[in-house]
Short mmCIF file of C-alpha atoms in Angstrom, two decimals:
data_model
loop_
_atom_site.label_atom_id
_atom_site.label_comp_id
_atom_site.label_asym_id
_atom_site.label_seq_id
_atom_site.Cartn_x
_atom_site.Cartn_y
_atom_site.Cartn_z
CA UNK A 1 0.00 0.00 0.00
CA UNK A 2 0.78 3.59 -0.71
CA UNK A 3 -1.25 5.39 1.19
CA UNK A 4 -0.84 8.92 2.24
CA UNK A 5 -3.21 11.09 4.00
CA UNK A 6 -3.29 13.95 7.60
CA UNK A 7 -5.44 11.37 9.30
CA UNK A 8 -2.44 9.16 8.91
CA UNK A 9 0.60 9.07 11.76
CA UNK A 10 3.54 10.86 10.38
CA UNK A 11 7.08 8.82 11.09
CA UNK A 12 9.48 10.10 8.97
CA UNK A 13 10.98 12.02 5.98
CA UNK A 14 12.36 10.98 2.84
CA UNK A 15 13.88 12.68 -0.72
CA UNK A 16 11.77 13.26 -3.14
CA UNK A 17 12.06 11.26 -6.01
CA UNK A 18 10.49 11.54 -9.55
CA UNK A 19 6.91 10.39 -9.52
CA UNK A 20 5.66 11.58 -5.66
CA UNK A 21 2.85 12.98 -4.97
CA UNK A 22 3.62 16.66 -5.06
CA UNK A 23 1.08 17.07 -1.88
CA UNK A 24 3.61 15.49 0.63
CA UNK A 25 6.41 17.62 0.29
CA UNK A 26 7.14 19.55 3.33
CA UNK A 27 7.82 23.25 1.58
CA UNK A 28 8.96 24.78 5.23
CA UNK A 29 12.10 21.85 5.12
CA UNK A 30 12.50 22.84 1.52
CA UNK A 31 12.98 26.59 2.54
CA UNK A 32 15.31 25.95 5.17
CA UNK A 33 17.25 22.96 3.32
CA UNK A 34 16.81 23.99 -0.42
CA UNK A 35 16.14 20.07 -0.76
CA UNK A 36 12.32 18.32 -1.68
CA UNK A 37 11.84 16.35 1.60
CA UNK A 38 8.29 13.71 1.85
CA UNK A 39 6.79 13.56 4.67
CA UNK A 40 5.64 9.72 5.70
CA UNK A 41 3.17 8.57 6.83
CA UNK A 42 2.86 4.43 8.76
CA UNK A 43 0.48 3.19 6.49
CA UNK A 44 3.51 3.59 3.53
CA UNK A 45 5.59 0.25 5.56
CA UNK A 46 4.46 -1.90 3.35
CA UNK A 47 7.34 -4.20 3.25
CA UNK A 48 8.78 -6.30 6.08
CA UNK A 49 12.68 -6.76 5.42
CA UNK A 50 13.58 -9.87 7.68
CA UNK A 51 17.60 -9.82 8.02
CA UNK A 52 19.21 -13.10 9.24
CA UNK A 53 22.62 -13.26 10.22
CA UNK A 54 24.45 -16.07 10.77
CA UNK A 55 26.18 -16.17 14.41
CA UNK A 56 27.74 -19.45 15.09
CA UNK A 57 31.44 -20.27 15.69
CA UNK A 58 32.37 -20.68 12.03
CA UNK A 59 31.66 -17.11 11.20
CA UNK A 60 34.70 -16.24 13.65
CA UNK A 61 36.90 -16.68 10.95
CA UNK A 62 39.57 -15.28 8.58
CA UNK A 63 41.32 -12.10 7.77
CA UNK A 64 39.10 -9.93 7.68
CA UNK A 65 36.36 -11.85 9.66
CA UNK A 66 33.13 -13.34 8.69
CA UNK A 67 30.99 -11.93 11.29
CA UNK A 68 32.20 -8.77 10.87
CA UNK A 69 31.45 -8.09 7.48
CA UNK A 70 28.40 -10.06 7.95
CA UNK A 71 26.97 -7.28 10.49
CA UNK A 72 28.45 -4.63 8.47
CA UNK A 73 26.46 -5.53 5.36
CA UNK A 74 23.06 -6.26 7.59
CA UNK A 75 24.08 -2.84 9.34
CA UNK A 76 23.87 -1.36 5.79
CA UNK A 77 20.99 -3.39 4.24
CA UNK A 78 19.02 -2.55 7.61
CA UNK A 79 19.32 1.47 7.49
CA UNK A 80 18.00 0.89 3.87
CA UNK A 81 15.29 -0.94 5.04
CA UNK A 82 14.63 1.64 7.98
CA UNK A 83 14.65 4.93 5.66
CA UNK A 84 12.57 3.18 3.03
CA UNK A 85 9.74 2.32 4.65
CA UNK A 86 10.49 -1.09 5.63
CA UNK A 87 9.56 -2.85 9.10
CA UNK A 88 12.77 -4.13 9.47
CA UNK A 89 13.57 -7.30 11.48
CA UNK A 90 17.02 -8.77 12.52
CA UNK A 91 17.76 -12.04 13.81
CA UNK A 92 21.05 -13.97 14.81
CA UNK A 93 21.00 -17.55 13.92
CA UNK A 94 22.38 -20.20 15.67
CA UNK A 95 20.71 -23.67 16.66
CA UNK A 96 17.62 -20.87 17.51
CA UNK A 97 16.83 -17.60 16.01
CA UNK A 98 17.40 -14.83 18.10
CA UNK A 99 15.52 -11.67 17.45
CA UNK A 100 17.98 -9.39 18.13
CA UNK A 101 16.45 -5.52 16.71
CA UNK A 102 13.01 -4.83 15.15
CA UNK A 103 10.48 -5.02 13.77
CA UNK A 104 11.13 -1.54 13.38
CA UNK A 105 10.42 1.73 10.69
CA UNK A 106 12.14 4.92 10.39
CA UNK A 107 15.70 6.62 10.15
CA UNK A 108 15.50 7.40 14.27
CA UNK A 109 15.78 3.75 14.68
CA UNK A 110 19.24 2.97 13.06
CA UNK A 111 21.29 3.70 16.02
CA UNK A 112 19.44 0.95 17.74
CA UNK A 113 19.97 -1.21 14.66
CA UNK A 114 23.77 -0.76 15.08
CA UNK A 115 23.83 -1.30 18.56
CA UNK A 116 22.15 -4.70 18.46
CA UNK A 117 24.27 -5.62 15.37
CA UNK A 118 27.55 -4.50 17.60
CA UNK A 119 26.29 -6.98 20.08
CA UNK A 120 25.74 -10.24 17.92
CA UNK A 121 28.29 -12.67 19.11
CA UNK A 122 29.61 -15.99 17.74
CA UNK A 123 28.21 -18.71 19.54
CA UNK A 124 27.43 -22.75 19.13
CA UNK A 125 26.41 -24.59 16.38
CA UNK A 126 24.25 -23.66 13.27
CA UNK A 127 21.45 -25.41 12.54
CA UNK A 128 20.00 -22.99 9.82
CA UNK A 129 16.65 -25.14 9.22
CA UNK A 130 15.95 -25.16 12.84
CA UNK A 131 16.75 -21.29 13.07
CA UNK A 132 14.64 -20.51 10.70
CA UNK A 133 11.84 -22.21 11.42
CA UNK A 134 11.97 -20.59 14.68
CA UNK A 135 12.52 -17.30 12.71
CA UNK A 136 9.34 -17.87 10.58
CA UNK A 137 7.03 -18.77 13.51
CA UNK A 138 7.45 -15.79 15.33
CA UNK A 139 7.57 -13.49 12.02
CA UNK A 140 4.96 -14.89 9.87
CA UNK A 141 4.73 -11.71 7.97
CA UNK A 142 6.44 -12.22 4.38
CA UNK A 143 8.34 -9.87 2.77
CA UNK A 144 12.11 -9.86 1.72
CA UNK A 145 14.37 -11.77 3.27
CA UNK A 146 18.46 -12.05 3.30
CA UNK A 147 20.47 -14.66 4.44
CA UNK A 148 23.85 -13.78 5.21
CA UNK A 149 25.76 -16.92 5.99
CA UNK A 150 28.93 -19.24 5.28
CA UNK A 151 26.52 -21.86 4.72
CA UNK A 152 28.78 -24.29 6.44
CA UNK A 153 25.37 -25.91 8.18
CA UNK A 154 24.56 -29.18 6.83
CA UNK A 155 21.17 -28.08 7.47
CA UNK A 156 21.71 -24.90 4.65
CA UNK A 157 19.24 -26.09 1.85
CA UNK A 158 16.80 -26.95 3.94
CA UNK A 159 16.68 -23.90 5.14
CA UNK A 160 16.69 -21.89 2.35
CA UNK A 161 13.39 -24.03 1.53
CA UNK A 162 11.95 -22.95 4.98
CA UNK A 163 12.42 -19.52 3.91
CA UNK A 164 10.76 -20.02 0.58
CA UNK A 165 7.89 -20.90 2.33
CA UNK A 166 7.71 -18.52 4.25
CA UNK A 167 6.47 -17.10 0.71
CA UNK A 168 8.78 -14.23 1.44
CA UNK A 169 11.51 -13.17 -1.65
CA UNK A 170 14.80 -14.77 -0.75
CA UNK A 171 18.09 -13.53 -0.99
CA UNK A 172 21.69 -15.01 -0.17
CA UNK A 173 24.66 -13.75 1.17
CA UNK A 174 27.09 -15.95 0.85
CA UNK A 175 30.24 -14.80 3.31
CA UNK A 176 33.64 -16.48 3.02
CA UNK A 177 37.40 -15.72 4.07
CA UNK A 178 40.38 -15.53 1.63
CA UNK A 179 41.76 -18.24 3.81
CA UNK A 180 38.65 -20.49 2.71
CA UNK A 181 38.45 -19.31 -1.16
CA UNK A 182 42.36 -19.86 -1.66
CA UNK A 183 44.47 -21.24 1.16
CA UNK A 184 47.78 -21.11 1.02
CA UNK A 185 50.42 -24.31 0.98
CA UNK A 186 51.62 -25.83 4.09
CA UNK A 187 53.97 -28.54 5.39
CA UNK A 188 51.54 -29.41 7.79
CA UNK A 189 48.54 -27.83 9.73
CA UNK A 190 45.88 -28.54 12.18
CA UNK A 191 42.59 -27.87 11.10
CA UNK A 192 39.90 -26.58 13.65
CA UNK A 193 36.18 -26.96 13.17
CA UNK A 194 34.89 -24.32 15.46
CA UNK A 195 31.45 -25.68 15.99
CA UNK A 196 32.32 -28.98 17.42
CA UNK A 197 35.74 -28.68 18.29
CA UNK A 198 37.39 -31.58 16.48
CA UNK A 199 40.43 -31.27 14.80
CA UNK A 200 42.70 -32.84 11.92
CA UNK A 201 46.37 -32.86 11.28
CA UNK A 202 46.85 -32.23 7.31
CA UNK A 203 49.17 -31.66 4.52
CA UNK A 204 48.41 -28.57 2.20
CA UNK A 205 50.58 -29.22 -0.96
CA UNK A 206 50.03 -28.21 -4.34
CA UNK A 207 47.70 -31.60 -4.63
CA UNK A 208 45.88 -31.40 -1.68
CA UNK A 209 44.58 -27.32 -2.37
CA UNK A 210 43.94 -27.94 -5.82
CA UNK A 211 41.55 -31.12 -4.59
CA UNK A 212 40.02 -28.59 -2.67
CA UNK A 213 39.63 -25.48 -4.80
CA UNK A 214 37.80 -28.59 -7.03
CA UNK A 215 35.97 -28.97 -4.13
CA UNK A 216 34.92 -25.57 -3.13
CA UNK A 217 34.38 -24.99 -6.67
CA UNK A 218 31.46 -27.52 -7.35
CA UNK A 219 29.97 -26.77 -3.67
CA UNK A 220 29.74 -22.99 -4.74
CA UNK A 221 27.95 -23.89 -7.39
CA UNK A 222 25.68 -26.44 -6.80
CA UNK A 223 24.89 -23.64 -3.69
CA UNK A 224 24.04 -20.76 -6.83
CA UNK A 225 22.56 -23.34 -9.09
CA UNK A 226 20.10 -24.14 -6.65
CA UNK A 227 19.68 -20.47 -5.42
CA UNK A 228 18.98 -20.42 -9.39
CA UNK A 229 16.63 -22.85 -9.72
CA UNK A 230 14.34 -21.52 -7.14
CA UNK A 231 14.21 -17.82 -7.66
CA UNK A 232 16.69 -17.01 -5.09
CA UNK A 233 19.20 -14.14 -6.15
CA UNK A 234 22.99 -15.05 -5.01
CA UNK A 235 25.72 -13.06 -4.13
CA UNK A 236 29.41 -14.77 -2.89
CA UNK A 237 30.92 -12.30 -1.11
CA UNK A 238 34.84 -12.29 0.25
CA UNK A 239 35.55 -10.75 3.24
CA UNK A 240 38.74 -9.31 1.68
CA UNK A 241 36.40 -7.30 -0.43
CA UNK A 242 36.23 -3.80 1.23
CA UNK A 243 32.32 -2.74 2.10
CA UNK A 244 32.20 0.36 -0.17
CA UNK A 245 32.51 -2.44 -3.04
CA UNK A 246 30.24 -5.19 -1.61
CA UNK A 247 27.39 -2.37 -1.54
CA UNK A 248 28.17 -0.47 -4.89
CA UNK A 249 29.56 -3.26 -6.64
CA UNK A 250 27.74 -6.33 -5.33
CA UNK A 251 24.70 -5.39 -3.98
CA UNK A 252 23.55 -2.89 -6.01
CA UNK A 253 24.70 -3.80 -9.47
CA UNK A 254 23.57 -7.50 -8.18
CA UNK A 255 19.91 -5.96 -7.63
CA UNK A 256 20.15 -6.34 -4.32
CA UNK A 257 19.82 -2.92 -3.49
CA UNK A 258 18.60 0.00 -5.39
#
């Protein structure tokens, strides 16, 4: 809905852009700005943007770390959602979905948003179809939603179909290190799976990493093929990449954000 009208709550501003209705433009801001500001109103939150961030052990990883860019992107994706008109949601998944800001509408609300994002904290295991089930009970409203994970749950496509039903418009962020996307060689290394703990002695040679680039390679893709398949839009992101490219280069040219 797109509803505007004085009987309506006002919330918010935003820019004018071609195509509003002239009638909402607040002329005083204009005189005092020199910039077309709308005034808006609640019935214009039309669109519930349902973050999900993935916040178990293996996200504490590699130079520069998972999690972090994970939260940076949600921090940015979120502030979208707030000064568009979107009743934003963010939740930290583990083996549960915690709601950790929202649902929420309007620009005053970001510093909030970053707060709670500052806060998210690896912890436990991932079990993404479990998470977000949990996620979808308690927010049954659909909308968008964006998964920003490593996807190193065994549980990751069935939760991607979770979300599908949740009939909401799917999108995937899919985080790695540069340590995961091209390790370097090694005599010998011990190999830490954060989750559970375990760990295995290995040799990195030249055989070994190109086994697993094969590896990594095929698992990428049968991730976007299936992303593919079912209308989901995909987006592998590096954490090497610096944020000012992830947003202009990847999320925006990717149609992610507009």
């Amino acid at each position: 809905s797109r509803a505007r009208g004085s009987s309506l709550e006002f919330v918010d501003y935003r820019g004018y852009a071609a195509g509003d209705d002239l009638r909402w433009i607040d002329w005083n801001l204009y005189g005092r700005s020199n910039e077309l500001f709308l005034k808006q109103f609640e019935a214009e939150r039309a669109l519930a943007v349902h973050l999900l961030v993935d916040a178990s052990r293996s996200m504490d990883y590699g130079t520069p770390n998972k999690l972090v860019l994970a939260r940076q992107v949600v921090a940015v994706l979120g502030y979208v959602g707030l000064v568009g008109f979107g009743e934003v949601s963010v939740a930290a998944l583990s083996d549960e979905a915690d709601l950790v800001f929202g649902p929420a509408s309007g620009r005053s609300r970001a510093p909030a948003l970053l707060a709670a994002l500052g806060a998210v904290e690896p912890r436990g295991q991932t079990d993404l179809s479990r998470a977000v089930a949990t996620y979808a009970h308690r927010r049954r409203t659909p909308g968008l939603a964006v998964l920003v994970s490593d996807l190193l749950s065994p549980t990751w496509e069935a939760g991607l179909r979770r979300l599908l039903a949740h009939r909401s418009e799917v999108v995937v962020l899919h985080v790695l290190a540069p340590e995961e996307l091209d390790p370097a060689p090694a005599e010998e290394v011990r190999l830490l799976d954060r989750e559970t703990g375990r760990t295995v002695d290995v040799r990195l040679d030249r055989a070994a990493l190109d086994r697993y680039r094969q590896r990594l390679g095929h698992w990428c893709g049968a991730i976007e093929a299936l992303c593919a398949r079912s209308g989901v839009r995909y987006q592998r992101l590096s954490t090497a990449t610096p944020l000012e490219e992830v947003v202009l280069e990847r999320l925006t040219r990717g149609g992610i954000l507009r």
